[in-house]
Coordinates of C-alpha atoms in Angstrom, one line a residue:
Chain A
X1 CA 36.6 69.1 -25.3
X2 CA 33.8 66.7 -24.7
X3 CA 33.0 63.0 -24.6
X4 CA 32.3 60.8 -27.6
X5 CA 30.3 57.7 -27.0
X6 CA 29.8 54.9 -29.5
X7 CA 27.5 51.9 -29.0
X8 CA 24.1 50.3 -29.5
X9 CA 20.8 51.8 -28.6
X10 CA 18.2 49.1 -28.7
X11 CA 15.4 47.2 -27.1
X12 CA 15.8 44.5 -24.5
X13 CA 13.5 41.9 -23.0
X14 CA 14.8 40.6 -19.7
X15 CA 13.9 37.8 -17.4
X16 CA 15.5 37.5 -14.0
X17 CA 14.6 35.2 -11.0
X18 CA 12.7 38.2 -9.6
X19 CA 10.7 39.4 -12.6
X20 CA 10.3 39.9 -16.3
X21 CA 10.3 43.0 -18.4
X22 CA 8.4 43.8 -21.5
X23 CA 10.4 45.1 -24.4
X24 CA 12.3 48.0 -22.9
X25 CA 14.8 50.6 -23.9
X26 CA 18.4 49.3 -23.7
X27 CA 21.8 49.3 -25.5
X28 CA 25.3 50.0 -24.4
X29 CA 25.4 53.6 -25.5
X30 CA 22.0 54.3 -23.9
X31 CA 23.2 53.2 -20.5
X32 CA 26.7 54.9 -20.9
X33 CA 25.0 58.3 -21.8
X34 CA 22.4 58.2 -19.0
X35 CA 25.2 57.5 -16.5
X36 CA 28.0 59.8 -17.9
X37 CA 25.6 62.8 -18.3
X38 CA 25.5 63.1 -14.5
X39 CA 29.2 64.2 -14.7
X40 CA 29.9 65.8 -18.1
X41 CA 28.0 67.4 -20.8
X42 CA 27.7 67.6 -23.8
X43 CA 28.0 63.9 -24.7
X44 CA 28.4 63.4 -28.5
X45 CA 26.7 60.1 -29.3
X46 CA 27.2 57.7 -32.3
X47 CA 24.6 55.0 -32.8
X48 CA 21.9 53.6 -35.0
X49 CA 18.2 53.0 -34.3
X50 CA 15.2 52.0 -36.4
X51 CA 11.8 53.6 -37.0
X52 CA 10.5 51.9 -33.8
X53 CA 12.9 53.6 -31.4
X54 CA 10.7 56.2 -29.5
X55 CA 11.5 59.8 -30.3
X56 CA 10.8 60.8 -26.7
X57 CA 13.8 58.6 -25.7
X58 CA 16.1 60.6 -27.9
X59 CA 14.5 63.8 -26.6
X60 CA 15.0 62.8 -23.0
X61 CA 18.7 62.1 -23.7
X62 CA 18.9 65.5 -25.6
X63 CA 17.6 67.1 -22.4
X64 CA 20.6 65.5 -20.5
X65 CA 23.1 67.2 -22.9
X66 CA 23.4 64.3 -25.3
X67 CA 24.1 65.4 -28.9
X68 CA 22.2 63.1 -31.3
X69 CA 23.6 64.3 -34.7
X70 CA 25.7 61.1 -34.9
X71 CA 22.7 58.8 -34.2
X72 CA 21.5 57.4 -37.5
X73 CA 17.7 56.7 -37.8
X74 CA 16.8 54.1 -40.3
X75 CA 13.1 54.7 -41.1
X76 CA 12.6 51.4 -42.9
X77 CA 14.3 49.0 -40.4
X78 CA 13.8 48.0 -36.8
X79 CA 16.1 48.6 -33.9
X80 CA 18.5 46.1 -32.5
X81 CA 16.7 43.6 -30.2
X82 CA 18.1 41.3 -27.4
X83 CA 16.3 39.0 -25.1
X84 CA 17.9 37.2 -22.2
X85 CA 17.3 35.3 -19.0
X86 CA 19.5 35.6 -16.0
X87 CA 20.4 32.7 -13.7
X88 CA 20.0 32.8 -9.9
X89 CA 23.6 34.1 -9.4
X90 CA 22.9 37.1 -11.7
X91 CA 26.4 36.9 -13.1
X92 CA 25.5 34.4 -15.8
X93 CA 22.7 34.6 -18.4
X94 CA 21.3 32.8 -21.5
X95 CA 20.6 34.8 -24.7
X96 CA 17.0 33.8 -25.8
X97 CA 16.9 35.9 -28.9
X98 CA 19.0 38.3 -30.9
X99 CA 17.7 40.4 -33.9
X100 CA 20.5 42.5 -35.3
X101 CA 18.1 44.6 -37.6
X102 CA 19.8 48.0 -38.0
X103 CA 23.0 46.9 -36.6
X104 CA 23.5 44.4 -39.5
X105 CA 24.7 47.1 -41.8
X106 CA 25.8 49.8 -39.5
X107 CA 28.6 52.1 -40.6
X108 CA 29.3 54.6 -37.9
X109 CA 30.1 58.1 -39.2
X110 CA 31.9 60.7 -37.0
X111 CA 30.3 64.2 -37.7
X112 CA 32.6 67.1 -38.1
X113 CA 31.2 68.7 -34.9
X114 CA 32.4 65.6 -33.0
X115 CA 36.1 66.0 -34.0
X116 CA 36.9 68.1 -30.9
X117 CA 36.1 65.2 -28.5
X118 CA 39.1 64.4 -26.1
X119 CA 37.5 61.4 -24.5
X120 CA 36.3 58.4 -26.6
X121 CA 34.2 55.7 -25.1
X122 CA 33.8 52.7 -27.4
X123 CA 30.9 50.7 -26.0
X124 CA 30.6 47.0 -26.9
X125 CA 30.2 46.7 -30.6
X126 CA 31.7 44.9 -33.6
X127 CA 35.5 45.5 -33.3
X128 CA 35.8 46.6 -37.0
X129 CA 33.2 49.4 -36.2
X130 CA 35.1 50.5 -33.1
X131 CA 38.2 50.7 -35.3
X132 CA 36.4 52.7 -37.9
X133 CA 35.5 55.4 -35.3
X134 CA 39.1 55.6 -34.1
X135 CA 40.3 55.8 -37.7
X136 CA 37.9 58.7 -38.4
X137 CA 39.2 60.8 -35.6
X138 CA 41.5 63.6 -37.0
X139 CA 43.2 64.1 -33.7
X140 CA 43.8 61.2 -31.5
X141 CA 41.6 61.5 -28.3
X142 CA 43.4 62.0 -25.0
X143 CA 41.9 58.8 -23.8
X144 CA 40.3 55.9 -25.7
X145 CA 38.3 53.4 -23.5
X146 CA 36.9 50.2 -25.0
X147 CA 34.4 47.6 -23.9
X148 CA 34.1 44.3 -25.7
X149 CA 32.6 40.8 -25.1
X150 CA 33.3 37.2 -25.4
X151 CA 31.3 36.9 -28.6
X152 CA 33.9 39.0 -30.5
X153 CA 36.7 36.9 -29.1
X154 CA 35.1 33.9 -30.7
X155 CA 34.1 35.5 -34.0
X156 CA 36.4 38.5 -34.7
X157 CA 39.6 37.9 -32.7
X158 CA 41.9 39.4 -35.3
X159 CA 39.9 42.6 -35.6
X160 CA 39.6 42.8 -31.9
X161 CA 43.4 42.4 -31.4
X162 CA 43.9 45.3 -33.9
X163 CA 41.6 47.6 -31.9
X164 CA 43.4 46.6 -28.7
X165 CA 46.7 48.1 -30.1
X166 CA 44.9 51.5 -30.5
X167 CA 43.2 52.0 -27.1
X168 CA 44.4 53.1 -23.7
X169 CA 42.0 51.2 -21.5
X170 CA 40.1 48.0 -22.0
X171 CA 37.2 47.0 -19.8
X172 CA 36.1 43.3 -19.7
X173 CA 34.5 41.0 -17.1
X174 CA 36.5 38.3 -15.5
X175 CA 35.5 35.4 -17.7
X176 CA 36.3 37.6 -20.8
X177 CA 39.7 38.5 -19.3
X178 CA 40.4 34.7 -18.9
X179 CA 39.2 34.0 -22.4
X180 CA 41.2 36.7 -24.0
X181 CA 44.4 35.8 -22.2
X182 CA 44.1 32.1 -21.7
X183 CA 45.1 32.6 -18.1
X184 CA 42.9 31.7 -15.1
X185 CA 44.7 33.9 -12.6
X186 CA 43.3 37.5 -13.2
X187 CA 46.7 39.0 -12.2
X188 CA 48.4 36.9 -15.0
X189 CA 45.6 37.6 -17.3
X190 CA 46.0 41.4 -16.7
X191 CA 49.7 41.2 -17.5
X192 CA 49.1 39.4 -20.8
X193 CA 46.2 41.7 -21.9
X194 CA 48.3 44.8 -21.1
X195 CA 50.9 43.4 -23.5
X196 CA 48.3 43.4 -26.3
X197 CA 48.0 47.2 -26.2
X198 CA 46.0 48.9 -23.5
X199 CA 48.2 50.4 -20.8
X200 CA 45.2 50.3 -18.4
X201 CA 42.8 47.3 -17.8
X202 CA 39.6 47.1 -15.8
X203 CA 38.3 43.7 -15.0
X204 CA 34.7 43.8 -13.9
X205 CA 33.5 41.0 -11.4
X206 CA 29.9 41.9 -11.1
X207 CA 28.7 41.7 -7.5
X208 CA 32.4 41.1 -6.5
X209 CA 33.6 44.5 -7.6
X210 CA 36.2 45.5 -10.1
X211 CA 40.0 45.6 -10.5
X212 CA 42.0 48.3 -12.2
X213 CA 45.5 47.4 -13.4
X214 CA 48.3 49.6 -14.7
X215 CA 51.8 48.3 -14.9
X216 CA 52.6 47.0 -11.4
X217 CA 49.7 48.9 -9.8
X218 CA 46.4 47.4 -8.9
X219 CA 43.3 49.0 -7.3
X220 CA 40.2 47.3 -6.2
X221 CA 36.7 48.8 -6.1
X222 CA 34.0 46.8 -4.3
X223 CA 30.4 46.4 -5.4
X224 CA 27.9 47.7 -2.9
X225 CA 26.3 44.8 -1.1
X226 CA 22.6 45.2 -2.1
X227 CA 19.5 43.5 -0.6
X228 CA 18.0 43.0 -4.1
X229 CA 19.4 43.0 -7.5
X230 CA 16.5 43.2 -9.9
X231 CA 18.2 43.4 -13.3
X232 CA 22.0 43.4 -14.0
X233 CA 21.4 44.4 -17.7
X234 CA 23.4 47.5 -18.5
X235 CA 25.3 47.5 -15.2
X236 CA 28.7 47.2 -17.1
X237 CA 27.7 50.1 -19.4
X238 CA 26.5 52.3 -16.5
X239 CA 29.8 51.6 -14.8
X240 CA 31.6 52.7 -18.0
X241 CA 29.5 55.8 -18.1
X242 CA 30.3 56.9 -14.6
X243 CA 34.0 56.0 -15.1
X244 CA 34.5 58.0 -18.3
X245 CA 32.1 60.7 -17.2
X246 CA 34.2 61.5 -14.2
X247 CA 37.4 61.5 -16.3
X248 CA 36.0 63.7 -19.0
X249 CA 34.8 66.2 -16.3
X250 CA 38.1 66.4 -14.5
X251 CA 40.3 66.0 -17.6
X252 CA 42.7 64.1 -15.3
X253 CA 43.8 60.6 -16.5
X254 CA 46.3 59.9 -13.8
X255 CA 46.0 56.5 -12.1
X256 CA 45.0 58.2 -8.9
X257 CA 42.0 59.9 -10.5
X258 CA 41.1 56.6 -12.3
X259 CA 40.7 55.1 -8.8
X260 CA 38.1 57.7 -8.0
X261 CA 36.5 57.1 -11.5
X262 CA 36.1 53.5 -10.9
X263 CA 34.5 54.1 -7.5
X264 CA 32.0 56.5 -9.3
X265 CA 31.4 53.9 -12.0
X266 CA 30.6 51.3 -9.3
X267 CA 28.2 53.6 -7.5
X268 CA 26.4 54.3 -10.7
X269 CA 26.2 50.5 -11.5
X270 CA 24.7 50.0 -8.0
X271 CA 21.8 52.2 -9.0
X272 CA 21.3 50.5 -12.3
X273 CA 20.6 47.0 -11.0
X274 CA 17.9 48.3 -8.5
X275 CA 15.2 48.4 -11.2
X276 CA 14.7 47.1 -14.7
X277 CA 16.4 48.8 -17.7
X278 CA 17.3 52.4 -17.4
X279 CA 14.4 53.3 -15.0
X280 CA 16.5 53.9 -11.9
X281 CA 19.1 55.9 -13.8
X282 CA 16.3 58.3 -14.9
X283 CA 15.2 58.8 -11.3
X284 CA 18.3 59.4 -9.4
X285 CA 19.5 62.9 -8.3
X286 CA 22.9 64.3 -7.5
X287 CA 22.0 63.9 -3.8
X288 CA 21.4 60.2 -4.4
X289 CA 24.8 59.9 -6.0
X290 CA 26.6 61.8 -3.3
X291 CA 25.0 59.6 -0.6
X292 CA 25.9 56.5 -2.4
X293 CA 29.5 57.6 -2.8
X294 CA 29.6 58.2 0.9
X295 CA 28.4 54.6 1.4
X296 CA 31.3 53.3 -0.7
X297 CA 33.7 55.3 1.5
X298 CA 32.3 53.8 4.5
X299 CA 32.3 50.3 3.0
X300 CA 36.1 50.2 2.6
X301 CA 37.6 52.7 4.9
X302 CA 39.8 51.4 7.6
X303 CA 42.7 52.5 9.9
X304 CA 45.6 50.4 10.4
X305 CA 48.7 51.1 12.6
X306 CA 51.7 49.0 12.0
X307 CA 53.1 47.9 15.3
Chain B
X1 CA 43.7 37.8 29.7
X2 CA 44.6 35.6 26.7
X3 CA 43.2 33.8 23.7
X4 CA 41.6 30.4 23.8
X5 CA 41.5 28.4 20.5
X6 CA 39.5 25.2 20.0
X7 CA 39.6 23.1 16.9
X8 CA 41.1 20.2 15.0
X9 CA 44.8 19.5 14.6
X10 CA 45.2 17.0 11.8
X11 CA 46.7 15.6 8.7
X12 CA 45.6 16.7 5.2
X13 CA 46.4 15.4 1.7
X14 CA 45.6 18.0 -0.9
X15 CA 45.3 18.1 -4.6
X16 CA 45.0 21.4 -6.5
X17 CA 45.2 22.1 -10.3
X18 CA 48.8 23.2 -9.5
X19 CA 50.1 20.3 -7.5
X20 CA 49.6 17.7 -4.9
X21 CA 50.8 17.5 -1.4
X22 CA 51.8 14.4 0.7
X23 CA 50.1 13.9 4.1
X24 CA 50.8 17.3 5.7
X25 CA 50.0 19.0 8.9
X26 CA 46.6 20.7 8.9
X27 CA 43.6 21.3 11.1
X28 CA 41.6 24.5 11.9
X29 CA 43.3 25.1 15.3
X30 CA 46.7 24.6 13.8
X31 CA 46.2 27.3 11.2
X32 CA 44.5 29.6 13.7
X33 CA 47.4 29.3 16.2
X34 CA 50.1 29.9 13.5
X35 CA 48.3 33.0 12.4
X36 CA 47.2 34.4 15.7
X37 CA 50.6 34.0 17.4
X38 CA 51.9 36.8 15.2
X39 CA 49.8 39.1 17.2
X40 CA 49.1 37.7 20.6
X41 CA 50.7 35.3 23.0
X42 CA 50.1 33.1 25.0
X43 CA 47.4 31.1 22.9
X44 CA 45.7 28.5 25.0
X45 CA 45.0 25.6 22.6
X46 CA 42.3 22.9 23.0
X47 CA 42.5 20.0 20.5
X48 CA 43.1 16.3 20.2
X49 CA 45.7 14.4 18.3
X50 CA 46.9 10.8 17.9
X51 CA 50.2 9.0 18.4
X52 CA 51.2 9.8 14.8
X53 CA 51.1 13.6 15.2
X54 CA 54.8 14.8 15.2
X55 CA 56.0 16.1 18.6
X56 CA 58.1 18.6 16.7
X57 CA 55.0 20.3 15.4
X58 CA 53.7 20.7 19.0
X59 CA 57.1 22.0 20.1
X60 CA 57.1 24.5 17.2
X61 CA 53.8 25.9 18.3
X62 CA 55.0 26.0 21.9
X63 CA 58.0 28.1 20.7
X64 CA 55.3 30.5 19.3
X65 CA 53.7 30.9 22.7
X66 CA 51.0 28.2 22.2
X67 CA 50.1 26.4 25.5
X68 CA 49.5 22.7 24.8
X69 CA 48.1 21.7 28.2
X70 CA 44.6 21.4 26.6
X71 CA 45.8 19.2 23.7
X72 CA 44.8 15.6 24.3
X73 CA 47.3 13.1 22.9
X74 CA 45.7 9.6 22.3
X75 CA 48.6 7.2 22.2
X76 CA 46.6 4.3 20.7
X77 CA 44.7 6.2 18.0
X78 CA 45.5 8.1 14.8
X79 CA 45.0 11.8 14.2
X80 CA 42.1 13.1 12.1
X81 CA 42.8 12.9 8.3
X82 CA 41.2 14.7 5.5
X83 CA 41.9 14.5 1.8
X84 CA 40.5 16.8 -0.8
X85 CA 40.8 18.0 -4.4
X86 CA 40.2 21.5 -5.5
X87 CA 38.5 22.6 -8.7
X88 CA 40.1 25.1 -11.1
X89 CA 38.3 28.0 -9.4
X90 CA 39.9 27.1 -6.0
X91 CA 36.6 28.1 -4.3
X92 CA 35.0 24.6 -4.7
X93 CA 36.5 21.2 -3.7
X94 CA 35.6 17.5 -3.4
X95 CA 36.4 15.6 -0.3
X96 CA 38.2 12.4 -1.3
X97 CA 38.6 10.9 2.2
X98 CA 37.7 11.6 5.8
X99 CA 39.0 9.6 8.7
X100 CA 37.7 10.9 12.0
X101 CA 40.0 8.7 14.1
X102 CA 40.6 10.7 17.5
X103 CA 37.9 13.1 16.6
X104 CA 35.2 10.3 16.8
X105 CA 35.2 10.4 20.6
X106 CA 36.6 13.8 21.5
X107 CA 35.5 15.5 24.6
X108 CA 37.2 18.9 24.9
X109 CA 38.3 19.6 28.5
X110 CA 39.1 23.3 29.5
X111 CA 42.0 23.2 31.9
X112 CA 41.8 25.4 35.0
X113 CA 44.7 27.5 33.7
X114 CA 42.6 28.5 30.7
X115 CA 39.8 30.0 32.6
X116 CA 41.3 33.5 32.4
X117 CA 40.8 33.7 28.7
X118 CA 38.8 36.7 27.5
X119 CA 38.8 35.8 23.8
X120 CA 37.4 32.5 22.6
X121 CA 37.9 31.3 19.1
X122 CA 35.8 28.2 18.3
X123 CA 37.3 26.7 15.1
X124 CA 35.1 24.6 12.9
X125 CA 34.1 21.5 15.0
X126 CA 31.0 19.5 16.0
X127 CA 28.6 22.1 17.3
X128 CA 27.9 20.2 20.6
X129 CA 31.7 20.2 21.3
X130 CA 31.8 24.0 20.7
X131 CA 28.9 24.4 23.1
X132 CA 30.6 22.2 25.6
X133 CA 33.6 24.5 25.7
X134 CA 31.4 27.6 26.2
X135 CA 29.6 25.8 29.1
X136 CA 32.8 25.0 30.8
X137 CA 34.0 28.6 30.9
X138 CA 33.3 29.9 34.5
X139 CA 33.3 33.5 33.3
X140 CA 31.8 34.4 29.9
X141 CA 34.6 35.5 27.6
X142 CA 34.5 39.1 26.4
X143 CA 34.2 37.9 22.8
X144 CA 33.2 34.5 21.4
X145 CA 33.9 33.9 17.7
X146 CA 32.7 30.8 16.0
X147 CA 33.4 29.1 12.7
X148 CA 31.3 26.3 11.3
X149 CA 30.6 24.6 8.0
X150 CA 27.8 23.3 5.8
X151 CA 28.3 19.7 6.9
X152 CA 26.9 20.7 10.4
X153 CA 24.0 22.5 8.8
X154 CA 23.0 19.2 7.2
X155 CA 23.7 16.9 10.1
X156 CA 23.5 18.9 13.4
X157 CA 21.4 21.9 12.7
X158 CA 19.6 22.0 16.1
X159 CA 22.9 21.9 18.0
X160 CA 24.3 24.5 15.7
X161 CA 21.3 26.9 16.3
X162 CA 21.9 26.5 20.1
X163 CA 25.6 27.5 19.8
X164 CA 24.6 30.4 17.6
X165 CA 22.6 31.9 20.5
X166 CA 25.7 31.8 22.7
X167 CA 28.3 33.5 20.4
X168 CA 29.1 37.1 19.5
X169 CA 30.4 36.6 16.0
X170 CA 29.9 33.9 13.3
X171 CA 32.2 33.4 10.4
X172 CA 31.0 31.4 7.4
X173 CA 31.6 31.5 3.7
X174 CA 29.0 32.7 1.2
X175 CA 27.5 29.4 0.3
X176 CA 27.2 28.5 4.0
X177 CA 25.5 31.8 4.7
X178 CA 23.0 31.1 1.9
X179 CA 22.4 27.6 3.3
X180 CA 21.9 28.7 6.8
X181 CA 19.5 31.6 6.0
X182 CA 17.7 30.2 2.9
X183 CA 18.4 33.6 1.3
X184 CA 20.4 34.1 -1.8
X185 CA 21.1 37.9 -1.2
X186 CA 24.0 38.0 1.2
X187 CA 22.5 41.3 2.7
X188 CA 19.3 39.4 3.5
X189 CA 21.1 36.3 4.7
X190 CA 23.2 38.5 7.1
X191 CA 20.0 40.0 8.6
X192 CA 18.5 36.5 9.1
X193 CA 21.6 35.0 10.6
X194 CA 22.1 37.9 13.0
X195 CA 18.6 37.2 14.3
X196 CA 19.7 33.7 15.2
X197 CA 22.1 35.1 17.9
X198 CA 25.4 36.5 16.7
X199 CA 25.5 40.3 16.7
X200 CA 28.4 40.3 14.2
X201 CA 28.7 38.2 11.1
X202 CA 31.6 37.8 8.7
X203 CA 30.9 36.3 5.3
X204 CA 34.0 35.0 3.6
X205 CA 34.0 35.0 -0.2
X206 CA 37.4 33.4 -0.9
X207 CA 39.3 35.3 -3.7
X208 CA 36.4 37.9 -3.6
X209 CA 37.1 39.1 -0.1
X210 CA 35.0 39.2 3.0
X211 CA 32.1 41.2 4.4
X212 CA 31.5 42.2 8.1
X213 CA 28.0 43.0 9.2
X214 CA 26.8 44.5 12.4
X215 CA 23.4 46.0 12.7
X216 CA 22.9 48.3 9.7
X217 CA 26.7 48.6 9.2
X218 CA 28.7 46.7 6.6
X219 CA 32.4 46.7 5.9
X220 CA 34.1 45.0 2.9
X221 CA 37.7 43.6 3.0
X222 CA 39.2 42.7 -0.4
X223 CA 41.3 39.6 -1.0
X224 CA 44.7 40.5 -2.5
X225 CA 44.9 39.6 -6.1
X226 CA 47.6 37.0 -6.4
X227 CA 49.4 35.6 -9.4
X228 CA 49.2 32.1 -8.0
X229 CA 47.1 30.4 -5.4
X230 CA 48.7 27.1 -4.7
X231 CA 46.5 25.8 -1.9
X232 CA 43.4 27.4 -0.3
X233 CA 43.3 24.9 2.6
X234 CA 43.4 26.6 5.9
X235 CA 42.9 30.1 4.4
X236 CA 39.6 30.6 6.4
X237 CA 41.3 29.4 9.6
X238 CA 44.4 31.7 9.0
X239 CA 41.9 34.5 8.4
X240 CA 40.2 33.7 11.7
X241 CA 43.6 33.6 13.4
X242 CA 44.6 37.0 12.2
X243 CA 41.2 38.5 13.1
X244 CA 41.0 37.2 16.7
X245 CA 44.7 37.7 17.2
X246 CA 44.5 41.4 16.5
X247 CA 41.4 41.7 18.7
X248 CA 43.0 39.8 21.6
X249 CA 46.1 42.0 21.3
X250 CA 44.3 45.3 21.3
X251 CA 41.4 44.1 23.6
X252 CA 39.1 46.5 21.6
X253 CA 36.0 44.9 20.2
X254 CA 34.5 47.9 18.6
X255 CA 33.2 47.7 15.0
X256 CA 36.0 50.1 14.0
X257 CA 38.7 47.8 15.3
X258 CA 37.0 44.8 13.8
X259 CA 37.5 46.5 10.4
X260 CA 41.2 46.5 11.0
X261 CA 41.1 43.0 12.3
X262 CA 39.4 41.7 9.2
X263 CA 42.0 43.4 6.9
X264 CA 44.7 41.8 9.1
X265 CA 42.9 38.4 8.7
X266 CA 42.8 38.9 4.9
X267 CA 46.4 39.7 4.8
X268 CA 47.3 36.5 6.8
X269 CA 45.1 34.4 4.5
X270 CA 46.9 35.8 1.5
X271 CA 50.1 34.3 2.8
X272 CA 48.5 31.0 3.6
X273 CA 47.5 30.2 0.0
X274 CA 51.0 30.9 -1.4
X275 CA 52.3 27.5 -0.5
X276 CA 50.9 24.1 0.6
X277 CA 49.7 23.7 4.1
X278 CA 51.2 25.8 6.9
X279 CA 54.6 26.2 5.2
X280 CA 54.3 29.9 4.3
X281 CA 52.9 30.8 7.7
X282 CA 55.9 29.3 9.3
X283 CA 58.2 31.4 7.1
X284 CA 56.8 34.9 7.3
X285 CA 58.3 37.7 9.4
X286 CA 56.8 40.8 11.0
X287 CA 58.3 42.8 8.0
X288 CA 56.4 40.5 5.6
X289 CA 53.2 41.1 7.4
X290 CA 53.7 44.9 7.6
X291 CA 54.5 45.1 3.9
X292 CA 51.4 43.1 3.0
X293 CA 49.2 45.3 5.1
X294 CA 50.6 48.4 3.2
X295 CA 49.6 46.6 0.0
X296 CA 46.1 46.2 1.3
X297 CA 46.0 49.9 2.1
X298 CA 47.1 50.7 -1.5
X299 CA 44.6 48.3 -2.9
X300 CA 41.6 50.0 -1.7
X301 CA 42.5 53.7 -0.8
X302 CA 40.9 56.3 -2.9
X303 CA 40.0 60.0 -2.6
X304 CA 36.8 61.4 -3.6
X305 CA 35.6 64.9 -3.5
X306 CA 31.8 65.3 -3.8
X307 CA 31.0 68.2 -6.2

């Protein structure tokens, strides 16, 4: 009855208008696990790393209730590496370098001990590998959530479309939603994407918040206006971690509870961007999270009396 | 005890990716009056038009409780004309033509019968003319709200800064807030702008909603996700009209009531963009407005239980 997370664990080197990081720990599954472990444990992780991935990082995750049995360690290869530079608006970025390394021949294997998972979070990854994990599950999870990116729309659209028919909820950003649907209006894009398979769709708009669609229903979660955004890397994954973490904890996949989950995801993402990499996620306490959730409540609460 | 609105009444010719209008009725004060008159009447209007401005348009406004004594009609000049073309994102546009005509020598005069106004809405206009109206008021209004645009920041910054020291609330869009403050972060921009005079600041972000700042408080109003946006012209003025209309009706200028006002402004703006020009604003009923306000409530309402 736990959460299964699949995705990369890697190194990033990041430049933003406000600073530059060395090679630091990153990867979708890393951010998802740090974020989700505030709400639910254990988290059963599937990933792949090389000999250069610090053992202490894996131990730190284990101390947070992350099960590492499904993390393959390739002793003769290097971990995945990505380097990027953000533009002033922090919503767009250029990739400076990508070294697939261990990811080039990754074949995710679902351990027997992971078969009880009811919640499956597929972080951004080659669509065929996301599909492989779904196929290996003996019982279909109660909820399958999937992240993806424009790169796969351009290089593996057929595979991506197959995975879409198998998942309950897709998370993409606004430009990806437009690319996937060939619609500029996000409302029209959402309708088309939900016809491709997922019954629920989250469109992330970075500093402009996120939209949750389901049938004719729509919910909007704002992003917290921040004085400084140091590094948006991993914000989407941190959002995903908070979202799925809350759902796995409450075991309630109603639209109403998804609203709460998307607010929790947004709150977690607002921490992520305050420092480089996973640094801020490692520092925050339950009190910090509660305080931020109160700020979200204040941010959008209003009273209206129709006259 | 009524609302005074100052601004242009004009002709627009608009191109969007979805269509093209003939020369149609526009102008900041036109949109403000159509929007605000749903909530408060009378509205005392100050503007200037030429011989070509249709009398029926003035009569239609009078039927909505708009007092036209302060609207100067120049029988030997043409009305202000603007023509523009929107880009695909509908947030940016190119000006194709601007003909000042009557606006070139406009000297607004506040009629004696307008001196009782407690709410003053200064639509986008030459800052010196906005100042002239403030100076003509024998009693300072309870609330002075001002709109402006980047053009005045580039051509009349000194005058603009003087007006800023006289108003309670400034409304600008995100790029204007950045230009005025020389800050990219909207939170930092807001702090700097509030040091220039206004105690309250609204930053409009188009399809991404609007932020209200006051001291350390911030409130976020979403924009309603729409399938189609036909014409964003006047959306900001329609927003201003709904905002000030609600405040003038309730005579409550607390931060809490401004939250409600900004939601009402957002709801009104969501109608404006559904058709070209003022067309949709002329059609909608009280029931339409109430229904849309309910949609806004559903859009952002969530329940959270801190555990």
